[in-house]
Short mmCIF file of C-alpha atoms in Angstrom, two decimals:
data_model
loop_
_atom_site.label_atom_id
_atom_site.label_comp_id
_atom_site.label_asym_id
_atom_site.label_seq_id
_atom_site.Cartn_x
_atom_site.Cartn_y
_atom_site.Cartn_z
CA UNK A 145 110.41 105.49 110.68
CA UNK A 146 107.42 105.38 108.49
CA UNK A 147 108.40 103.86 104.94
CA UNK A 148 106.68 105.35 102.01
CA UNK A 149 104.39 103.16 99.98
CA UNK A 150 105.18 102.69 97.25
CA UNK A 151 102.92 100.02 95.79
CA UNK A 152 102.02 100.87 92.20
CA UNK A 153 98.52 102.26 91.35
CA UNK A 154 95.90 100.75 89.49
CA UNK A 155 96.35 100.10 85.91
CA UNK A 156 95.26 102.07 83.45
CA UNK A 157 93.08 100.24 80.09
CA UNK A 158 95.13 99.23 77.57
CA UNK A 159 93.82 100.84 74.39
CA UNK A 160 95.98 101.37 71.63
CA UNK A 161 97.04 104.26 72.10
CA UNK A 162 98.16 102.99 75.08
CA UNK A 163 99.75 100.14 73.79
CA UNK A 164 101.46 102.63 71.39
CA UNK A 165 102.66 104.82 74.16
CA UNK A 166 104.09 101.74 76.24
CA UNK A 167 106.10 100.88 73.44
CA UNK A 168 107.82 103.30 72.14
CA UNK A 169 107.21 106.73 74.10
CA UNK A 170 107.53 105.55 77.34
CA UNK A 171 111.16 103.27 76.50
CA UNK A 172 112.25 107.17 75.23
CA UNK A 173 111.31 108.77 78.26
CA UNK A 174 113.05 106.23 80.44
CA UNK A 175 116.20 107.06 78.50
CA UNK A 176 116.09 110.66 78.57
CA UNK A 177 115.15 110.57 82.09
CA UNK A 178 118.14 108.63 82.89
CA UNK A 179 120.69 110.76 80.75
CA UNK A 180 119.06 113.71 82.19
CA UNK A 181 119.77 112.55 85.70
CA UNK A 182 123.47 111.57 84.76
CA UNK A 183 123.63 108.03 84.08
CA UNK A 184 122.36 104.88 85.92
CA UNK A 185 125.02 105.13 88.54
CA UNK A 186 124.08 108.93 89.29
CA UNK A 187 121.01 107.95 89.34
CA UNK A 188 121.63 105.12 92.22
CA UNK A 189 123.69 107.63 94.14
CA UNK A 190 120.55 109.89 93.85
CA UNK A 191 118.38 107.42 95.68
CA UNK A 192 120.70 107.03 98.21
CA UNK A 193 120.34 110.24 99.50
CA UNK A 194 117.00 110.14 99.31
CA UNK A 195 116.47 107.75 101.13
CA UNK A 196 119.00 109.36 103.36
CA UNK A 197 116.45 112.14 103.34
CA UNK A 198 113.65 110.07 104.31
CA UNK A 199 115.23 108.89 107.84
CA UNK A 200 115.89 112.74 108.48
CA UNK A 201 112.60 113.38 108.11
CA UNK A 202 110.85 111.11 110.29
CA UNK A 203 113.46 112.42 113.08
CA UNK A 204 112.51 116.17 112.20
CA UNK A 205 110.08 118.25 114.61
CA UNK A 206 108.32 121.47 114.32
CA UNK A 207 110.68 124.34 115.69
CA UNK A 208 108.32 126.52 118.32
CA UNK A 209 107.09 129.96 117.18
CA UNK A 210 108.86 132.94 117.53
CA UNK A 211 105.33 134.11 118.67
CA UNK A 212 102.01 133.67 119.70
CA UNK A 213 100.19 134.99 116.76
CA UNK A 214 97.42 132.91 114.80
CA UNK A 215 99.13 130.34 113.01
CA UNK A 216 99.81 130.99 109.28
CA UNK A 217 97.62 128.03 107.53
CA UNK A 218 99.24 126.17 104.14
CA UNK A 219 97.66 123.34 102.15
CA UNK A 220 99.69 120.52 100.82
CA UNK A 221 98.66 117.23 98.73
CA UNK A 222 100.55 114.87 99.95
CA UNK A 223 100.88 111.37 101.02
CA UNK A 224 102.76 107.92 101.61
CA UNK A 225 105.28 108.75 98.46
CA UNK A 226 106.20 112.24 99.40
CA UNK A 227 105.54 113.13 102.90
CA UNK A 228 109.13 113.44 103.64
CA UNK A 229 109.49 115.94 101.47
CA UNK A 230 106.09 117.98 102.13
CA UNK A 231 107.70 117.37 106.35
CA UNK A 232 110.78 119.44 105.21
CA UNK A 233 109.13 122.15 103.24
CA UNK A 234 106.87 122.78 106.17
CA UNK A 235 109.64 122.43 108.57
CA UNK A 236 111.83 124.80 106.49
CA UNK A 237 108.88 127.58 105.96
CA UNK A 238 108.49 127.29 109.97
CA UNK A 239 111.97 127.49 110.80
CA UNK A 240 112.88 130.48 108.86
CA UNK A 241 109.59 132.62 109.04
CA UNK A 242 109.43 132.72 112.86
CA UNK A 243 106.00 131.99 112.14
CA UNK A 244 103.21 129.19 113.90
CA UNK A 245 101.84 127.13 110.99
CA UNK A 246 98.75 125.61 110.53
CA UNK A 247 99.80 122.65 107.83
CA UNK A 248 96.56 121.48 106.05
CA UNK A 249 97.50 117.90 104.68
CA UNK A 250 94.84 117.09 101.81
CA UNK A 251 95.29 113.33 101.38
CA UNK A 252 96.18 111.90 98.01
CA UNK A 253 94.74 108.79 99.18
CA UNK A 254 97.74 106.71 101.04
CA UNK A 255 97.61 109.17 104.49
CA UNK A 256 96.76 105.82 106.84
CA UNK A 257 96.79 106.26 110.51
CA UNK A 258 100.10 105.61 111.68
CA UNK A 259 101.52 108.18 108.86
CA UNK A 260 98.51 111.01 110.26
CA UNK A 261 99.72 110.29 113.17
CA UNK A 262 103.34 111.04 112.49
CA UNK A 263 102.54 114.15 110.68
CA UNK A 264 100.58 115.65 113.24
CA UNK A 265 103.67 114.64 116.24
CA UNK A 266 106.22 116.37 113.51
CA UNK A 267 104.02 119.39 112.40
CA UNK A 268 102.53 120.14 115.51
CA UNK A 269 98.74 119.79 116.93
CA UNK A 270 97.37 122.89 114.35
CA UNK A 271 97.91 120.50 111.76
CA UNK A 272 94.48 119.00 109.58
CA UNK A 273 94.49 115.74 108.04
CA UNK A 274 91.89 116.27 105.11
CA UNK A 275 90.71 112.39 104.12
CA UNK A 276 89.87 111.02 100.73
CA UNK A 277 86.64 110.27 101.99
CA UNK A 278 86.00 113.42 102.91
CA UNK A 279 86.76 114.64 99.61
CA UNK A 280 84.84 111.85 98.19
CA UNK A 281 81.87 113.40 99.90
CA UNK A 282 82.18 116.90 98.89
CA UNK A 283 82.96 115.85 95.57
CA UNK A 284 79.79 113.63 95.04
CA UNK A 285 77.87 116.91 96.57
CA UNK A 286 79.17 119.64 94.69
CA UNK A 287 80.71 118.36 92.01
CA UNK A 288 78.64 115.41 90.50
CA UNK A 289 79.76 113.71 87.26
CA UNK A 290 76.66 114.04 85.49
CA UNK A 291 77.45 117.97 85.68
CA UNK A 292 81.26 117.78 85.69
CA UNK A 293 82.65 114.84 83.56
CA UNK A 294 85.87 116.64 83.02
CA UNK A 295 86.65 117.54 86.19
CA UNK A 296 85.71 114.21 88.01
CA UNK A 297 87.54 111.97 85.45
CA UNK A 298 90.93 114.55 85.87
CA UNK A 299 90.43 114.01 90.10
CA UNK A 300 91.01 109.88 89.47
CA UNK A 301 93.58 110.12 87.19
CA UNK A 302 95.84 113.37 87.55
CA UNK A 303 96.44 114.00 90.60
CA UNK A 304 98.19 117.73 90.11
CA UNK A 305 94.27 118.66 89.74
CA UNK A 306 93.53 117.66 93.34
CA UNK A 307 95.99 120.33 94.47
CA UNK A 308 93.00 123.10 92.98
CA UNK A 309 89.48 120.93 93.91
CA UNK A 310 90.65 119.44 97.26
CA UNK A 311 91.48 122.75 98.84
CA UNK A 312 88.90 125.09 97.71
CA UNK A 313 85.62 123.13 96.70
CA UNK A 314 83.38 123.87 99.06
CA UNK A 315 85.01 126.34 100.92
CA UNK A 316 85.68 130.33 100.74
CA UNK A 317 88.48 132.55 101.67
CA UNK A 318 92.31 132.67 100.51
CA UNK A 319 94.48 129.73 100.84
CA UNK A 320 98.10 128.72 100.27
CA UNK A 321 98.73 125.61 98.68
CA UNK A 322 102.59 124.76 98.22
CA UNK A 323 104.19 121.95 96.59
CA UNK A 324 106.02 119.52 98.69
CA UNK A 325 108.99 119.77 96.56
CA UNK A 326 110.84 123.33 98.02
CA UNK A 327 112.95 124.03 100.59
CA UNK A 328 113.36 127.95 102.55
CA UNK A 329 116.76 129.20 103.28
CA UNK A 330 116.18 132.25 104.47
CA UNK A 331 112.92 134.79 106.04
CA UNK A 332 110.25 134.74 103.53
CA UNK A 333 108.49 137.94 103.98
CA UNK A 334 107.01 137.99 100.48
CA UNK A 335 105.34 134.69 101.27
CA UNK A 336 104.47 135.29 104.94
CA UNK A 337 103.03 139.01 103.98
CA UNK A 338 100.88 137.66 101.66
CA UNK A 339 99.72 134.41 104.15
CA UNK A 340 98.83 137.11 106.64
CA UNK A 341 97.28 139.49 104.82
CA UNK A 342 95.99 137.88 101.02
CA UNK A 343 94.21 140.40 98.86
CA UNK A 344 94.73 139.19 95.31
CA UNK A 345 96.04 135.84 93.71
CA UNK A 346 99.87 134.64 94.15
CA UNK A 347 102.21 132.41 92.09
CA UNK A 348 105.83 132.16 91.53
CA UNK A 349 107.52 132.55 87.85
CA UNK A 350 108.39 129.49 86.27
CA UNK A 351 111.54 128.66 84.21
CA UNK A 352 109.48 128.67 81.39
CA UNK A 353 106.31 128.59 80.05
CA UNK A 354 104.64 125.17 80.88
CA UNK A 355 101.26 124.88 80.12
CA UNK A 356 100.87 122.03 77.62
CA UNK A 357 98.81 124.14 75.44
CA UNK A 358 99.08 127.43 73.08
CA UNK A 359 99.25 130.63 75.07
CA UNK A 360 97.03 132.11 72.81
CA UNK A 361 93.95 129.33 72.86
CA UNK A 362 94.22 130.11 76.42
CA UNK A 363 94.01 133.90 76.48
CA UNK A 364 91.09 132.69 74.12
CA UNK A 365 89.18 131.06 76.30
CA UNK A 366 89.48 132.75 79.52
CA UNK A 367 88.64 136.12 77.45
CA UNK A 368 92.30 137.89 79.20
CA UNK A 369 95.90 137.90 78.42
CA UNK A 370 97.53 134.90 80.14
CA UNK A 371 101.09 135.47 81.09
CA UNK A 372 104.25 133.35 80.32
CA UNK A 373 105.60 131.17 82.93
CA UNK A 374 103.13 131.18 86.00
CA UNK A 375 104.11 128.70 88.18
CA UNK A 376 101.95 127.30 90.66
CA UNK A 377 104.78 125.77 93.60
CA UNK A 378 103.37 128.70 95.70
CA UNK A 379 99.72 129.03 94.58
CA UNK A 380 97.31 131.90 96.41
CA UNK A 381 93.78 131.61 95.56
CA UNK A 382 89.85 132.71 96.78
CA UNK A 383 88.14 130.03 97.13
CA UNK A 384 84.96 131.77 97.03
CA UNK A 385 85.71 133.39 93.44
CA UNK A 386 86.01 129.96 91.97
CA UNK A 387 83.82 129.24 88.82
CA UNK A 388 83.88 125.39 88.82
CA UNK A 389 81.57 125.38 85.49
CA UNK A 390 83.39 127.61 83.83
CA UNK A 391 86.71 125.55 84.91
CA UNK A 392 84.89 122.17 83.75
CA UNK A 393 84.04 124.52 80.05
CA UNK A 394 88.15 124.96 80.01
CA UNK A 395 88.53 121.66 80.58
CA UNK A 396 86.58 120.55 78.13
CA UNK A 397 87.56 122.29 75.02
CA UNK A 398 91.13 122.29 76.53
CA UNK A 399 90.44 118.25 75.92
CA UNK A 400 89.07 118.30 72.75
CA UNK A 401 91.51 120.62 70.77
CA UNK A 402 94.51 119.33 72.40
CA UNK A 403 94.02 116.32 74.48
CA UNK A 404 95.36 115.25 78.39
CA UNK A 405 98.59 117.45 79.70
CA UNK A 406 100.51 117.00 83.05
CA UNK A 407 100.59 120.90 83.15
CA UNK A 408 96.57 120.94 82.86
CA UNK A 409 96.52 122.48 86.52
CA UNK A 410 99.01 125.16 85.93
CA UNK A 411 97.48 126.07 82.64
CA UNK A 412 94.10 126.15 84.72
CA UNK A 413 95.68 128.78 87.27
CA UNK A 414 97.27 130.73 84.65
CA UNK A 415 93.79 131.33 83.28
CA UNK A 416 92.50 132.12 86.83
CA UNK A 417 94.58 134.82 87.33
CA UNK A 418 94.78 135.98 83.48
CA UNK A 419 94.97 140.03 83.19
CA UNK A 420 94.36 140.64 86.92
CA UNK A 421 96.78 142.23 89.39
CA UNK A 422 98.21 139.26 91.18
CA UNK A 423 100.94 139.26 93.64
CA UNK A 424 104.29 137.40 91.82
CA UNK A 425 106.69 136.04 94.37
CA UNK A 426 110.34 137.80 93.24
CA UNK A 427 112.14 135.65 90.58
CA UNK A 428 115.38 136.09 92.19
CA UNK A 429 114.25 134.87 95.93
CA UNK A 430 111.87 132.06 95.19
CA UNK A 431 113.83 130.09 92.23
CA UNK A 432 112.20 127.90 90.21
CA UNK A 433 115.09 125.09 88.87
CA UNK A 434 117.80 126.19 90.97
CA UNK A 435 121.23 125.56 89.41
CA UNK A 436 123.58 122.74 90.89
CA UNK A 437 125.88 125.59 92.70
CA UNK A 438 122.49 127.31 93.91
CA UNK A 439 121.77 124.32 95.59
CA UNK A 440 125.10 123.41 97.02
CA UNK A 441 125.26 126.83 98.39
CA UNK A 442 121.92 128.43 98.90
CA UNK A 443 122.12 132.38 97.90
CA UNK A 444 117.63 132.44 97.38
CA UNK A 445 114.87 132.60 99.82
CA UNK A 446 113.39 129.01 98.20
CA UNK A 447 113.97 126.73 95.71
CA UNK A 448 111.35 124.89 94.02
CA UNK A 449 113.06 121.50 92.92
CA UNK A 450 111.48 121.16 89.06
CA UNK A 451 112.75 118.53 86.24
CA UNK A 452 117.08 118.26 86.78
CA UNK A 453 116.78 120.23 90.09
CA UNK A 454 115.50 116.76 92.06
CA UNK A 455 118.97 115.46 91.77
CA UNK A 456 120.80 118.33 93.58
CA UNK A 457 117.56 118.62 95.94
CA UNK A 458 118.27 114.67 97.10
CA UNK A 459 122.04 114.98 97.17
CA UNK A 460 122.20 118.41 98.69
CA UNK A 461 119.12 121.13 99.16
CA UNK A 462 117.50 118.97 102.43
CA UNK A 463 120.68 119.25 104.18
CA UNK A 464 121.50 123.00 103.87
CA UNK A 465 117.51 124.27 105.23
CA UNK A 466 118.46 124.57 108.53
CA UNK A 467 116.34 121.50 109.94
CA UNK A 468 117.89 118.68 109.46
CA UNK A 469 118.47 116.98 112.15
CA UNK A 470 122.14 116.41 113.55
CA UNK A 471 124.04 113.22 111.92
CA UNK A 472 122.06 113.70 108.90
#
C-alpha cells in the first residue's frame, strides 16, 4: 500500500497579519471544525475509516469496459494526500457508466514514481500522469510572471487554482475536471452525455452560493449576470475560449477590493460561464452536501462530499459505490 505523504508544506512568512491570524482565527477555526465534525472522539472515529478507506483503495482496480468505444477522458489534481480518494471517484464513474476512461492525473506536486506507478496499474494504461515540471514549463512559457503576477503567485499558494491553469493552459478543446472528493451510485448519463459529446460549459449547483466575494462585483466585472451557487466538483470547460489576461484582470481587482478567498477558483468559473447557456448537472442526481441518511443509503447519481459531508463520506459513502473491494 502506498501511504500518503503527508509532510507539511513550506511555511508561509510570518507578517502580522499572519501572526494575527495564527492567534486567534486559526485557534477558532480549529474549534468549530471540531464541533462541526462531532467532537474529538468523532473526529478519531472519522480517521479511522479513512484510513480504512485508504487500504481499500490501493486494493481497488479498474472494472473493464462495457465497450470498446474511445475512452471518456477526466482531469483530476491530485496527489500523495488524496489519491485514494481521486482512485475511488474514478473507479466509481467507471464502474457505473459502463464507460472506458481516460483519467488525466495533473500532479499537485507529491505524484513520485512508485505512486504513478500505482495509479496507472489501478486506473488502467489510458491513464496520463501530467508532472509539475511539465507544468512548470508551460507555465514559464505562456504564462510568465512579469505578465501574470496574479495568476503565478495564486499557482504556488492555492492550489484549487491549479485545477483551471493545469488542465487547459496551453491546450484547446473541452475537458472534464472532477474533484476527487465524489463518489457515483448509479449510471450517470448527464455526465457521460456531456463527456461524449461537450458543446457548452458544465457545473453542478452548489449548496449555496460560495464565491468569497459579492455577486454583484462579479456580474460587474465579467460584464454578465453570474448565477448563485455554481459549483465547480464537475467542471466542463473550452480550453481554447480561455482569456488568461482577462482572468489575471479578475484576479487582480478581485485582490484589491476584497483580498485572497479559498473559493477564488469557483468565483473564477462562475464568471466564465456568466449569462451563457451552460449545461447544469440535475440538483437532485448530482448532490452537493449530501445529508447523513443520503449517504448511508445512496438514493442520487453522485455525491460531492463538501464541509460536514467528509464525515459520512469516511464512515460510509466509499463503501456503498459499488467498488470496494471485498473485506472492506
Amino acid at each position: 500500500m502506498i501511504a500518503p505523504d503527508m509532510s507539511p508544506p513550506d511555511k508561509p512568512k510570518l507578517t502580522p497579519g499572519r501572526l494575527f491570524y495564527l492567534g486567534f482565527h486559526r485557534p477558532l477555526e480549529i474549534v468549530h471544525r471540531t464541533f462541526a465534525d462531532g467532537g474529538p472522539f468523532a473526529q478519531r472515529e472519522t480517521a479511522r475509516h479513512q484510513e480504512r478507506m485508504l487500504a481499500a483503495a490501493a486494493r481497488i482496480k479498474l472494472p473493464p469496459p462495457a465497450n470498446n468505444a474511445k475512452p471518456l477522458e477526466v482531469h483530476f489534481l491530485t496527489g500523495a494526500r488524496f489519491w485514494f480518494q481521486t482512485v475511488f471517484c474514478a473507479a466509481s464513474l467507471a464502474h457505473h457508466s459502463g464507460e472506458r476512461l481516460a483519467c488525466h492525473m495533473h500532479d499537485d506536486g507529491s505524484i513520485d514514481a512508485p505512486l504513478a506507478g500505482h495509479l496507472r496499474d489501478t486506473l488502467g494504461t489510458d491513464t496520463v500522469i501530467h508532472s509539475q515540471a511539465e507544468v512548470a514549463s508551460r507555465l514559464d512559457e505562456l504564462m510568465p510572471e512579469s505578465r501574470f503576477p496574479h495568476l503565478r503567485e495564486r499557482h504556488r499558494n492555492y492550489p484549487n487554482i491549479r485545477k483551471l491553469i493545469d488542465p487547459h493552459l496551453g491546450s484547446s478543446g473541452w475537458k472534464c475536471v472532477l474533484d476527487s472528493d465524489m463518489l457515483f451510485f448509479r449510471r450517470p448519463a448527464f455526465l457521460s452525455d456531456w463527456m461524449r459529446t461537450p458543446s457548452k460549459p458544465c457545473h453542478m449547483v452548489d449548496c449555496g452560493t460560495s464565491y468569497g466575494y459579492p455577486v454583484g462585483q462579479l456580474s460587474d466585472l465579467c460584464g454578465a449576470h453570474v448565477s448563485e451557487r455554481v459549483n465547480v466538483g464537475i467542471c466542463g470547460l473550452n480550453s481554447s475560449a480561455l482569456d488568461w489576461e482577462m482572468i489575471e484582470h479578475w484576479c487582480a481587482r478581485l485582490h484589491e477590493t476584497h483580498g485572497t478567498s479559498y473559493y477564488l477558483e469557483q468565483a473564477i468559473v462562475a464568471m466564465l460561464v456568466a449569462g451563457g447557456d451552460n449545461s447544469v448537472a440535475p440538483a437532485s442526481d448530482y448532490v452537493c452536501l449530501p445529508s447523513r441518511s443520503e449517504v448511508e443509503a445512496p438514493s442520487a447519481v453522485m455525491h460531492h462530499y463538501v464541509a460536514g459531508a467528509k464525515r459520512w463520506y469516511f464512515r460510509n459513502g466509499w463503501r456503498n459505490c459499488g467498488v470496494a473491494p471485498a473485506g472492506s
